[in-house]
Short mmCIF file of C-alpha atoms in Angstrom, two decimals:
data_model
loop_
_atom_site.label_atom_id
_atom_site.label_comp_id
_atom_site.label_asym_id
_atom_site.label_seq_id
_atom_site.Cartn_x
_atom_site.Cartn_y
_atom_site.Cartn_z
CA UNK P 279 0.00 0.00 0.00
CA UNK P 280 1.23 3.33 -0.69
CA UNK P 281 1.90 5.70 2.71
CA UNK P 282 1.96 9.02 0.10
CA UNK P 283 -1.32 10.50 -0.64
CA UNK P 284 -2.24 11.12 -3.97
CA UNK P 285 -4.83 12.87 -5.34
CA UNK P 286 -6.25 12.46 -8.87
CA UNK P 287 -7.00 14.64 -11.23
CA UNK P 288 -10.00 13.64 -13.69
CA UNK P 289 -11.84 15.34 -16.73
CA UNK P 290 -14.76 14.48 -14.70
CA UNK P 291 -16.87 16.44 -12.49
CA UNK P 292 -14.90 17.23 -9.14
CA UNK P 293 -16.51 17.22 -6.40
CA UNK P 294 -18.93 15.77 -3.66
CA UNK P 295 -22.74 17.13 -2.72
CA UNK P 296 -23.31 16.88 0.88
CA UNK P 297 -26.00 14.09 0.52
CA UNK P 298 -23.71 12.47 -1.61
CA UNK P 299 -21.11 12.40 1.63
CA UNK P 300 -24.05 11.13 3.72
CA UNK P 301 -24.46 7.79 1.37
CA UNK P 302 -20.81 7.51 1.17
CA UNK P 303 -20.66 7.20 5.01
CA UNK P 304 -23.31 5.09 5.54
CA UNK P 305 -22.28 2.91 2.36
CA UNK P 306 -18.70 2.89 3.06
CA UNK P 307 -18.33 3.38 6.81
CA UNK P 308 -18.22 -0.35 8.52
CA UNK P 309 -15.56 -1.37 5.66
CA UNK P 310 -13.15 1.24 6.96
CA UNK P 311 -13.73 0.25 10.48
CA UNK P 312 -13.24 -3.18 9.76
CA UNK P 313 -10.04 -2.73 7.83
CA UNK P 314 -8.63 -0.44 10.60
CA UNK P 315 -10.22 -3.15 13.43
CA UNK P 316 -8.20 -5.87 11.16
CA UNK P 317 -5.21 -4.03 11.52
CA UNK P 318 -5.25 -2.61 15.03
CA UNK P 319 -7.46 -5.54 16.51
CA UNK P 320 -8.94 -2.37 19.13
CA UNK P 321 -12.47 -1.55 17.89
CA UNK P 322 -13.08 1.90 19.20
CA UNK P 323 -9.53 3.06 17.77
CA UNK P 324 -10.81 1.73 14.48
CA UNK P 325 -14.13 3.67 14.79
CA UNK P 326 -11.87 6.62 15.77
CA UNK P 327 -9.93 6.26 12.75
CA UNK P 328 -12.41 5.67 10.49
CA UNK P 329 -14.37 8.86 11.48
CA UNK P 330 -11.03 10.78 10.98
CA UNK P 331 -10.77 9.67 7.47
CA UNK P 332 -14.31 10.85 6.90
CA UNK P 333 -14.09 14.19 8.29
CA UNK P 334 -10.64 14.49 6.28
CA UNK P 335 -12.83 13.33 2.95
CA UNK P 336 -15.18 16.16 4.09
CA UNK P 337 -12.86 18.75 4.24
CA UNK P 338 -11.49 18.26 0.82
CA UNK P 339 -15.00 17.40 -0.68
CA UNK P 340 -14.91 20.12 -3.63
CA UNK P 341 -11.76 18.39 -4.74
CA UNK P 342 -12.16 15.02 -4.74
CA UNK P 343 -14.45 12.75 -7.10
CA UNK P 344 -17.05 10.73 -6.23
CA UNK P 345 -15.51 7.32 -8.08
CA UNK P 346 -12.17 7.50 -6.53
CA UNK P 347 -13.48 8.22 -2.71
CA UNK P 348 -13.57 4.94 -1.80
CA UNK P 349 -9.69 4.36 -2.51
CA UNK P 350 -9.28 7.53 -0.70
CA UNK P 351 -10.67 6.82 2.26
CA UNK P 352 -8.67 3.54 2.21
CA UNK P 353 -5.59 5.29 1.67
CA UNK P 354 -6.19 8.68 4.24
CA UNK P 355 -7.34 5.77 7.11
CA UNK P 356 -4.28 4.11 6.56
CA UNK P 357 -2.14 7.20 7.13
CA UNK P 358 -3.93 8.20 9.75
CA UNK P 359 -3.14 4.27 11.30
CA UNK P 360 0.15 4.85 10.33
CA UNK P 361 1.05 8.25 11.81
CA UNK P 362 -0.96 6.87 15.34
CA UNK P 363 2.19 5.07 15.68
CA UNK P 364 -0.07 1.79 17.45
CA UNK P 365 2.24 -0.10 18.90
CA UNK P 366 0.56 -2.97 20.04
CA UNK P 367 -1.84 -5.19 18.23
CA UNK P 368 -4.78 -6.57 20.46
CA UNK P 369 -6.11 -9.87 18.89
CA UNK P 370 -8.99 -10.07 16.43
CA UNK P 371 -11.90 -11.37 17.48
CA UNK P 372 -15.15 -12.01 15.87
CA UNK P 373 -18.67 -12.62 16.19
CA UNK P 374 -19.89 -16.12 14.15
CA UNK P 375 -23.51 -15.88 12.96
CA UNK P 376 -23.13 -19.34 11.91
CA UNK P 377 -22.66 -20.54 15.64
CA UNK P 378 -25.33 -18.12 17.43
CA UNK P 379 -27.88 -18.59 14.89
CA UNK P 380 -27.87 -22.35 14.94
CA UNK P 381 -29.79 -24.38 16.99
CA UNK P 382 -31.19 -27.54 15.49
CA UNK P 383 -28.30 -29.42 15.27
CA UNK P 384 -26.85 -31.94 17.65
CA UNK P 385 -25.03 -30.20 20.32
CA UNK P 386 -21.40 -32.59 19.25
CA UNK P 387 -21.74 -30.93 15.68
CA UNK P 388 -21.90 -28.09 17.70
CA UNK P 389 -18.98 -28.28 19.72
CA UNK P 390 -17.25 -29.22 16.66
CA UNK P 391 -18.07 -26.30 14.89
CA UNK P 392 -17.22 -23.69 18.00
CA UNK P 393 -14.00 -25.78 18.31
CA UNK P 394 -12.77 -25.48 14.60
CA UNK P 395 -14.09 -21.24 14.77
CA UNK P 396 -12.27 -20.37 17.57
CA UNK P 397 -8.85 -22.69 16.14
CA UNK P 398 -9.16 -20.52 13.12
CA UNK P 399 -9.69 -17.51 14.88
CA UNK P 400 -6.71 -17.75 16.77
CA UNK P 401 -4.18 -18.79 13.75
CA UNK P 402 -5.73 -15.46 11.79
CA UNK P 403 -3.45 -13.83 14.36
CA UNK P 404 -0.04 -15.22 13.26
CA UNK P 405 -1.00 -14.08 9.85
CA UNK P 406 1.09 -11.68 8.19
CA UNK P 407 -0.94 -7.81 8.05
CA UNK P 408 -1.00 -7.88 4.32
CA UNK P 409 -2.55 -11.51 3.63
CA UNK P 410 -4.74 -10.78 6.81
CA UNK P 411 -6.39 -7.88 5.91
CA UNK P 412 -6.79 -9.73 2.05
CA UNK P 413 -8.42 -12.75 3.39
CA UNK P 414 -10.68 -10.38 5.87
CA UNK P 415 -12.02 -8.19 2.97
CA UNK P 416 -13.00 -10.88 1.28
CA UNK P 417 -14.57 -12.61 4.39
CA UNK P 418 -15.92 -10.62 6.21
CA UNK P 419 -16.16 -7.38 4.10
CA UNK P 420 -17.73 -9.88 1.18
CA UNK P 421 -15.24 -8.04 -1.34
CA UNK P 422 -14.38 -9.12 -4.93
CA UNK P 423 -10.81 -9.49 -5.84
CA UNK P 424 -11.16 -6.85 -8.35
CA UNK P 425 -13.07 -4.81 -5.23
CA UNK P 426 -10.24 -4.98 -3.03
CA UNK P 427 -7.50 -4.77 -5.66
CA UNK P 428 -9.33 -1.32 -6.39
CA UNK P 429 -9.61 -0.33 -2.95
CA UNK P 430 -6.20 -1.14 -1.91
CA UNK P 431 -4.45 0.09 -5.23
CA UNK P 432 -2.82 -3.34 -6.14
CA UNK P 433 -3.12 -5.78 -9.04
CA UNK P 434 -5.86 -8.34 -8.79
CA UNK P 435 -2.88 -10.87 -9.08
CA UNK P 436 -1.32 -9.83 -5.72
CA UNK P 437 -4.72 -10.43 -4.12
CA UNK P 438 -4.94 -13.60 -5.26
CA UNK P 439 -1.27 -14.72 -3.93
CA UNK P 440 -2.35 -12.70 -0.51
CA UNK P 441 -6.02 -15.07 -0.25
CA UNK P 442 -3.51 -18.32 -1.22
CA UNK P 443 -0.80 -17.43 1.02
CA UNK P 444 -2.87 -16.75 4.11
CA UNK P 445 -5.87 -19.80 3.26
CA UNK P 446 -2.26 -21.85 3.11
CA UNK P 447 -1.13 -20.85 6.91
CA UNK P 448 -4.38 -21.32 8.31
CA UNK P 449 -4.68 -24.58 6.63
CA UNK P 450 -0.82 -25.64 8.29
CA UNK P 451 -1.78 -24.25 11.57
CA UNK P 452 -5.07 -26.18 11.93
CA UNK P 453 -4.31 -29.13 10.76
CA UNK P 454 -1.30 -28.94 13.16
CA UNK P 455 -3.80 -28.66 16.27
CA UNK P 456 -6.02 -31.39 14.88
CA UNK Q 166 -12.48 -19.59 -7.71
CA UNK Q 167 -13.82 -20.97 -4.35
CA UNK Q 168 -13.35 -18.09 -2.22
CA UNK Q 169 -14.91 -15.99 -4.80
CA UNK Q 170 -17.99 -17.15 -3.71
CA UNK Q 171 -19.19 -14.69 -0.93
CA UNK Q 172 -22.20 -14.81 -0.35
CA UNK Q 173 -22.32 -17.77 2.69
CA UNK Q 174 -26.05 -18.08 2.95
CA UNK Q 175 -25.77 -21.62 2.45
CA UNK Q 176 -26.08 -23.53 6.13
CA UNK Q 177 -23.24 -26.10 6.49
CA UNK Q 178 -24.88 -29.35 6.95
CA UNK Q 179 -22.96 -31.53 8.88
CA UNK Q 180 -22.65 -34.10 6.24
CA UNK Q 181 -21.32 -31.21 4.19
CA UNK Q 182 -19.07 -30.58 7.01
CA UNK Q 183 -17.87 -34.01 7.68
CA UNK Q 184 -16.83 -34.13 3.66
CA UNK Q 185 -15.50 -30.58 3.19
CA UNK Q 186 -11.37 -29.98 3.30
CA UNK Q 187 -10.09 -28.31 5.62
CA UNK Q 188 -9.73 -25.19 3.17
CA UNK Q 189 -13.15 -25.45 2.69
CA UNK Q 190 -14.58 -24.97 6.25
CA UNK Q 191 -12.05 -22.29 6.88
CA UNK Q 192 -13.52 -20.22 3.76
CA UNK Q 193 -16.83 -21.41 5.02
CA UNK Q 194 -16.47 -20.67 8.88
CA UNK Q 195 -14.83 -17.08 8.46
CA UNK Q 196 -17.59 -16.35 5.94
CA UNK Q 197 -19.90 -16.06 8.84
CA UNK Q 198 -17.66 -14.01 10.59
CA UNK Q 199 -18.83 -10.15 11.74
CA UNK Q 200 -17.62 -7.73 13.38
CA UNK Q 201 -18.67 -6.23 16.59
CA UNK Q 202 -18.84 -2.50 16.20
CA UNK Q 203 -18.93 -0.66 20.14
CA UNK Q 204 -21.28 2.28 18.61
CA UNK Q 205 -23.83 1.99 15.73
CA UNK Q 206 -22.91 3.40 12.40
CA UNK Q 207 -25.65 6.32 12.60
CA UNK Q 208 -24.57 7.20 16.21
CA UNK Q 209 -21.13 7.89 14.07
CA UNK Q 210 -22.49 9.63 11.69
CA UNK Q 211 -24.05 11.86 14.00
CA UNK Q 212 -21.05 12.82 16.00
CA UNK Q 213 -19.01 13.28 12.32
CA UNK Q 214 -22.05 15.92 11.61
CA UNK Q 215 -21.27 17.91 15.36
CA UNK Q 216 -17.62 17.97 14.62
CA UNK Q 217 -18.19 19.20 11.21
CA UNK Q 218 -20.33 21.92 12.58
CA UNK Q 219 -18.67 23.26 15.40
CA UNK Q 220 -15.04 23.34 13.06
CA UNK Q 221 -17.80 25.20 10.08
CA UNK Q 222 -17.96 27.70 12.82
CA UNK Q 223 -14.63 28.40 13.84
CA UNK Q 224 -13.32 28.68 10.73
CA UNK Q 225 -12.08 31.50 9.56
CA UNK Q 226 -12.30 31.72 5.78
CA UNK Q 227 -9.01 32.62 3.67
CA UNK Q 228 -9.13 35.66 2.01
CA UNK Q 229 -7.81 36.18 -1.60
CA UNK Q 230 -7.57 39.52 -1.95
CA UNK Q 231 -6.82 41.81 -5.38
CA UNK Q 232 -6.49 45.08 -3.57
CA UNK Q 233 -3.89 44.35 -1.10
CA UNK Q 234 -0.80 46.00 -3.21
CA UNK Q 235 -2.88 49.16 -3.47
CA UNK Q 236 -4.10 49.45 0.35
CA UNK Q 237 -1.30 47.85 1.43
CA UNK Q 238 0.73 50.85 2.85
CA UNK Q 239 -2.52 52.81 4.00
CA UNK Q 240 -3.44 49.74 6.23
CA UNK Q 241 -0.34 49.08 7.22
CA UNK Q 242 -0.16 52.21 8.73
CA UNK Q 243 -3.36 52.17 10.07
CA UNK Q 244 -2.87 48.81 11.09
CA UNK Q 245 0.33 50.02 13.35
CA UNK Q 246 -1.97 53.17 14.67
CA UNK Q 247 -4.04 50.67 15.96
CA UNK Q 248 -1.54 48.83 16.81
CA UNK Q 249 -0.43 51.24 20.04
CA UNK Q 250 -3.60 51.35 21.38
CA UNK Q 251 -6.10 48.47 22.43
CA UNK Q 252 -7.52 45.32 20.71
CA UNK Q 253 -7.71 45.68 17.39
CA UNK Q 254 -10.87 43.88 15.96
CA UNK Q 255 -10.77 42.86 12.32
CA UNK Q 256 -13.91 41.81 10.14
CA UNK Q 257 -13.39 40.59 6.55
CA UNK Q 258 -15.20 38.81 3.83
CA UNK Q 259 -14.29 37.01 0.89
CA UNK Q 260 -15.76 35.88 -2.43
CA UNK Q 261 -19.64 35.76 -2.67
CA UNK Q 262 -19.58 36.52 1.09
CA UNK Q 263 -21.48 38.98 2.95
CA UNK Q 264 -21.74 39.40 7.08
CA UNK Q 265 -23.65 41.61 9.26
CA UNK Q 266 -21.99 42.66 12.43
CA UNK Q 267 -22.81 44.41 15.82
CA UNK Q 268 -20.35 47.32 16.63
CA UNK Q 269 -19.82 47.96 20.87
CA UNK Q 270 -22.41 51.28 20.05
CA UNK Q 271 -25.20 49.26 18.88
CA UNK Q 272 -24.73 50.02 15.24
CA UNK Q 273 -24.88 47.54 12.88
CA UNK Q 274 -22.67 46.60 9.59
CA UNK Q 275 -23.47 44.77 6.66
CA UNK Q 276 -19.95 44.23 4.98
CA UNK Q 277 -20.42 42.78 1.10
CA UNK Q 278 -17.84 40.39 -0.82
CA UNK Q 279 -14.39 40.97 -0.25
CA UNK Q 280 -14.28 43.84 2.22
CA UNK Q 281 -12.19 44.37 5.31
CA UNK Q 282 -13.67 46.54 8.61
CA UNK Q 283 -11.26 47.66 10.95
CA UNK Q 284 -12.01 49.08 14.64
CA UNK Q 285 -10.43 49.58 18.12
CA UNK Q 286 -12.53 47.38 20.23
CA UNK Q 287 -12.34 48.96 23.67
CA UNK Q 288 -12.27 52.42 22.51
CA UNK Q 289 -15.14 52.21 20.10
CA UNK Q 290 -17.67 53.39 22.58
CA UNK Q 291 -16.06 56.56 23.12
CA UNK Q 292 -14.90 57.36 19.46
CA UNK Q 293 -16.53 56.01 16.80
CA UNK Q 294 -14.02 55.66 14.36
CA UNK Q 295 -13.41 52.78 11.62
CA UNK Q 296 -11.47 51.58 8.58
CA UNK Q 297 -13.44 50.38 5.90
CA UNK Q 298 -11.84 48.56 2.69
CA UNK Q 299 -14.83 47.96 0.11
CA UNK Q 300 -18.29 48.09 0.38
CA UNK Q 301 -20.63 48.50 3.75
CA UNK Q 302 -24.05 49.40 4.79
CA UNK Q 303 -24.01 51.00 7.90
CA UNK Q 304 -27.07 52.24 10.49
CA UNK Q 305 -25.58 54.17 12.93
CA UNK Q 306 -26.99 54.88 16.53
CA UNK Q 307 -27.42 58.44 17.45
CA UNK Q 308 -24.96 59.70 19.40
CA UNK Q 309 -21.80 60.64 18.92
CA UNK Q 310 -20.01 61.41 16.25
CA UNK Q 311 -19.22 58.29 13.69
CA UNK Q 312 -16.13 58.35 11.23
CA UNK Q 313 -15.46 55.94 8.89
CA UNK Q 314 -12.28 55.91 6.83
CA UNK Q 315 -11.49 54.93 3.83
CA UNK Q 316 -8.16 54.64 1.61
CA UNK Q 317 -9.96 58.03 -0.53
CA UNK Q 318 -11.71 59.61 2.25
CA UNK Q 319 -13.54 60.28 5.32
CA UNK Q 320 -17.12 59.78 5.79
CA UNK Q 321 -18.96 61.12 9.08
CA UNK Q 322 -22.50 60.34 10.39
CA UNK Q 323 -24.80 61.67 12.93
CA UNK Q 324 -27.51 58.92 13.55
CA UNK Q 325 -27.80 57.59 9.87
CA UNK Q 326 -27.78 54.91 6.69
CA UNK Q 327 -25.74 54.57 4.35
CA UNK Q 328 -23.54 52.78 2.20
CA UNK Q 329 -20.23 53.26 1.42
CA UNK Q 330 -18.03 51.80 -1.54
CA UNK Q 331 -14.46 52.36 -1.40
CA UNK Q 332 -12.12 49.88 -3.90
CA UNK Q 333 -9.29 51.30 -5.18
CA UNK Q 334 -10.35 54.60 -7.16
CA UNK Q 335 -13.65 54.07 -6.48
CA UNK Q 336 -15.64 56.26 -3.56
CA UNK Q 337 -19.49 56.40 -3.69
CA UNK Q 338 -21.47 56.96 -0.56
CA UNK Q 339 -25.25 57.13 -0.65
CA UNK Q 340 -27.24 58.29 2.68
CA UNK Q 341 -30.69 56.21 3.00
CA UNK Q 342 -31.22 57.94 6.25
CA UNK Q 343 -30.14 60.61 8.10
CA UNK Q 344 -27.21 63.00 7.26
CA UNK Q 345 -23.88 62.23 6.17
CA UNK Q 346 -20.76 64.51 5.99
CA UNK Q 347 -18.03 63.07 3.05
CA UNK Q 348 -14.72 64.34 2.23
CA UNK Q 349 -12.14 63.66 0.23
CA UNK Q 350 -9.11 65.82 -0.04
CA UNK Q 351 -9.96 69.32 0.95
CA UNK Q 352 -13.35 68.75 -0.85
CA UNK Q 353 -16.28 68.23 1.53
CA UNK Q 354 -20.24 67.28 0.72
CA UNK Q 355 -23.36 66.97 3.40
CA UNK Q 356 -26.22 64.04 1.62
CA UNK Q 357 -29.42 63.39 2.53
CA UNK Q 358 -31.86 60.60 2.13
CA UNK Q 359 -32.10 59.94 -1.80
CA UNK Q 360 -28.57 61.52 -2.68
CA UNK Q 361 -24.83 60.51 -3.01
CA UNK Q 362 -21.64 61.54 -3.76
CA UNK Q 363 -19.40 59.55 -6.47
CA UNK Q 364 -15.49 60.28 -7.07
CA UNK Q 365 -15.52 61.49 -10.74
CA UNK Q 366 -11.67 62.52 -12.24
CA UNK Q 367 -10.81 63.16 -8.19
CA UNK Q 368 -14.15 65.30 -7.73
CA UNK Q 369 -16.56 64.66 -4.88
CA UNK Q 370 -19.73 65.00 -7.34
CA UNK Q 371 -23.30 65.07 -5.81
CA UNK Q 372 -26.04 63.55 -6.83
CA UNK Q 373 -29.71 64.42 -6.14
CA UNK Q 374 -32.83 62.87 -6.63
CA UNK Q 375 -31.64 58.99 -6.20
CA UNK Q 376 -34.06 56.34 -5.41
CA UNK Q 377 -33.64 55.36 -1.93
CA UNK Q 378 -35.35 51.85 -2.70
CA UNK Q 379 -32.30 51.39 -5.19
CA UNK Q 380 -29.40 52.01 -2.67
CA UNK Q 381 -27.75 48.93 -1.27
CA UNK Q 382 -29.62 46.89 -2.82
CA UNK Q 383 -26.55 44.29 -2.84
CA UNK Q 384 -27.43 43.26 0.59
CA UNK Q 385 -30.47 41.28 -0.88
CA UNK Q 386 -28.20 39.97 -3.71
CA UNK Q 387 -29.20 42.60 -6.54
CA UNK Q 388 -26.16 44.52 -7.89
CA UNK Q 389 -26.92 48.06 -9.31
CA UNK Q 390 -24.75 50.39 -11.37
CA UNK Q 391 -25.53 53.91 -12.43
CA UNK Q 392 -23.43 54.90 -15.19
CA UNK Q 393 -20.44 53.23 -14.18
CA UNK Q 394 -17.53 51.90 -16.33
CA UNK Q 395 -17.68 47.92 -17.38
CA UNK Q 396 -14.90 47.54 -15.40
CA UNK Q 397 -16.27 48.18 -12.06
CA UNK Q 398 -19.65 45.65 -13.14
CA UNK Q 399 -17.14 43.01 -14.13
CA UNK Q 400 -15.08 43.37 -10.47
CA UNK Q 401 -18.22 43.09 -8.80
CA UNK Q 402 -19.04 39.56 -10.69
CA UNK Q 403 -15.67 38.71 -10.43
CA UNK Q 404 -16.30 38.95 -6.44
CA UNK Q 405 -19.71 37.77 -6.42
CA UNK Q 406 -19.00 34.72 -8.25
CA UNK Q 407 -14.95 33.78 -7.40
CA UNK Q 408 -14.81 33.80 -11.40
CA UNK Q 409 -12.10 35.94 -13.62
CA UNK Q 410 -13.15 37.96 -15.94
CA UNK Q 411 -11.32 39.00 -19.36
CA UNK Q 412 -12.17 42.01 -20.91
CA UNK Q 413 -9.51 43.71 -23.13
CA UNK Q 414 -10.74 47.13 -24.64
CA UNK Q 415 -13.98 47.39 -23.63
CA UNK Q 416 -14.17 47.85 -20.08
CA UNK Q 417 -14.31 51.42 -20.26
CA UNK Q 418 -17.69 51.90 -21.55
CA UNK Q 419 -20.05 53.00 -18.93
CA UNK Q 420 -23.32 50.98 -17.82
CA UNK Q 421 -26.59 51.25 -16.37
CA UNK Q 422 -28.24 48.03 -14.80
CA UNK Q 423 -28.11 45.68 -12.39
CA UNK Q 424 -27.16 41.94 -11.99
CA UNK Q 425 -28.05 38.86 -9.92
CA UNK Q 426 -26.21 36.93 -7.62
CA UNK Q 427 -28.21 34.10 -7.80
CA UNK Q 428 -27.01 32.90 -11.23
CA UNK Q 429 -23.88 33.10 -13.22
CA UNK Q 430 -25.53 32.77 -16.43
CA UNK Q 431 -27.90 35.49 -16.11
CA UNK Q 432 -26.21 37.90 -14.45
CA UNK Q 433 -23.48 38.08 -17.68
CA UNK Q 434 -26.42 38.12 -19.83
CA UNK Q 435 -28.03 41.26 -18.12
CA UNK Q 436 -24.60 43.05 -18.34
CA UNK Q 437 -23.86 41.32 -21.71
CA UNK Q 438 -26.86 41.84 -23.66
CA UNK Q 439 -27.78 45.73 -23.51
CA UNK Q 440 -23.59 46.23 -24.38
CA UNK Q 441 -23.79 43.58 -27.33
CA UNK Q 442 -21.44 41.93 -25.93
CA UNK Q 443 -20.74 38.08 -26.00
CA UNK Q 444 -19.29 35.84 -22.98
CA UNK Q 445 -17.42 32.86 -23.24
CA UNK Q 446 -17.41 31.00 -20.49
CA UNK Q 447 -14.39 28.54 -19.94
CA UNK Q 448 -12.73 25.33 -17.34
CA UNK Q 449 -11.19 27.01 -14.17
CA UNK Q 450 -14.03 29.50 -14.01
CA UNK Q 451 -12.86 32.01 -16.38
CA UNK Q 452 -14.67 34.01 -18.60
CA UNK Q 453 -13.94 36.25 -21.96
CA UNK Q 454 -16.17 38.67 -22.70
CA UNK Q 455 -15.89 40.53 -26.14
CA UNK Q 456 -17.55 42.91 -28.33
CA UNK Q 457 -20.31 41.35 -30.44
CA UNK Q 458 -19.13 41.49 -34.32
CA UNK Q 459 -22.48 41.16 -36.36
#
């Protein structure tokens, strides 16, 4: 990811209508939470963060266009991550809809579901940031490649090696435990 | 490709499960993953829109400003008068802006694009003197006597309103109210509602019979000129709109109108129009305007 900021110029229509900036928040706001949380593993940092980046896209709203905001808010939350200077990561942890929601089947299936979430849990933590945040965006985040190659200005190909390089540590570490 | 597939509304079965690899449950399991926000999104949103507003109000807009070589050393000096006494307290607009403010006497001023009101803050009450660079409406309590300055001249009011224009050459006061006393070098005029003075070749000229209905009308967003040259119409678009005008040639010919500030469009063609003149209007919010050639 690149740490400069870069705006683009475009023969397009600059600039942002204030209920335009309202969607984009509410469209665009839990993604860069979640990619700050994925990072940082604290979730009211992330929130922080995230409502930084916003304000930031706000202030520059005349000069900025409306198909390129997403990468920008990306980009500015990452800075701001960045210059935070965050020392220590606090590990991820996430809610399973698949476990809370379920109750019909036998309680060993059960078990053997909680038992394989929270293994996998645990080894996304000894992933490295880059393939982390890759494999969470498309998790999570329900992201295309070509979504978060956009969003994270890199080539489709490097998300693919990121999704294959993390799916292959998590794959080594469970099947260690088992 | 496998992970590709996002959208995990499918319900592992346990047979499913039982037969999946190991790659599989993990793109399965983490599918179902969320994340745990500690405040709602709109709660968010609402404290982004609070600190947006209270930093709208704080701010304190940057001023690009054409005059500044001109009035330079005449502020500067008046600046440094100031200076030696109390708090100095400094009210300015910029493009397509215009403010109303309180002075410590109870009069009020109505300051249009691009001006710059100057005042001693604690001494006000006791001598009503100000610097004015641009345009103002003033109503002035009765009382003592009120002086406002200007790079041309000197304008003083006993219980009054008026407006005032001073840019560069320019110095036009009308009095809506009231009595005003004007000078400008040794020359001195007294208005009174319904007339003005304009600078014309360094003359204070008078003017009787004005409309009083049709002074200041800029503070509702209607321009009006009375015989003035182009150039003065295009300055005030150029301010009202944060546009630049260029007019080669035929900015000297005088005009009698008004324009809108409401709309870019027809505010040239009200100028425009009656002159035969064509605008052009181009990227980066510039804008030629030329004699029409039939």
């Amino acid at each position: 990811m690149r740490t400069k900021l870069e705006i683009g110029h475009r023969e397009a229509e600059t600039g942002i209508e204030k209920e335009a900036f309202d969607a984009i928040f509410r469209n665009n706001f839990q993604a860069i939470r979640n990619f700050i949380y994925y990072k940082s593993g604290d979730i009211e940092f992330a929130e922080d963060i995230a409502q930084d980046a916003f304000l930031k896209v706000w202030e520059m709203k005349d000069k900025i266009n409306s198909s390129t905001v997403k990468q920008l808010l990306y980009t500015i939350s990452n800075n701001i991550f960045i210059n935070s200077m965050k020392q220590k990561q606090v590990a991820l942890r996430f809610s399973n809809q698949l476990i809370s929601n379920r109750h019909n089947e036998s309680p060993e299936f059960m078990l053997e579901l909680k038992e394989f979430d929270s293994k996998l849990q645990q080894a996304i933590g000894g992933l490295n940031e880059k393939n982390k945040v890759v494999f969470l965006m498309n998790r999570i985040d329900q992201m295309t490649y070509t979504e978060i190659a956009q969003n994270l200005e890199i080539s489709v190909k490097a998300v693919e090696k990121r999704m294959k390089n993390a799916l292959e540590h998590l794959r080594k570490k469970i099947e260690q435990k088992i | 490709m496998e992970s590709e597939n996002l959208h995990n509304d499918l319900i592992l079965t346990e047979e499913e499960y039982k037969n999946s690899s190991t790659e599989k449950r993990i793109l399965d399991i983490s599918g179902h993953w969320e994340v745990t926000g500690s405040r709602t999104t709109d709660e968010l949103h609402e404290k982004l829109m609070q600190r947006i507003q209270a930093k709208e109000k704080l701010e304190i807009k940057s001023q690009k400003n054409y005059y500044w070589p001109m009035a330079a050393a005449i502020l500067a000096l008046v600046g440094l008068f100031f200076l030696f006494q109390s708090p100095e307290k400094l009210v300015k607009t910029s493009f397509a802006e215009n403010t109303c403010i309180e002075l410590p006497d109870g009069s009020s001023v109505t300051l249009n694009a691009e001006s710059k009101l100057t005042y001693n803050k604690k001494e006000f009450i006791h001598n009503r003197v100000l610097f004015l660079e641009g345009e103002a409406y003033f109503e002035v309590q009765k009382g003592s006597r009120f002086t406002i300055n200007t790079s041309s001249g000197k304008v003083e009011i006993l219980g009054t309103s008026l407006n005032v224009l001073s840019r560069e050459k320019q110095f036009n006061v009308a009095c809506l109210t009231g009595k005003v006393k004007v000078s400008f070098d040794n020359q001195s005029e007294i208005i009174y509602p319904g007339e003005k003075t304009e600078l014309k070749d360094q003359k204070l000229t008078k003017f009787i019979g004005q409309n009083i209905n049709q002074m200041a009308t800029w503070r509702n967003g209607i321009f009006r000129f009375d015989d003035q040259p182009l150039i003065y119409i295009f300055d005030e678009i150029e301010r009202q709109y944060h546009v630049t005008i260029q007019s080669s040639g035929i900015d000297k010919r005088f005009y009698t109108g008004a324009f809108t500030n409401k709309n870019l469009v027809e505010a040239l063609e009200t100028v425009c129009i009656p002159m035969n003149l064509k605008y052009d209007i181009q990227k980066g919010n510039k804008i030629i305007i030329s004699e029409k050639k039939d």
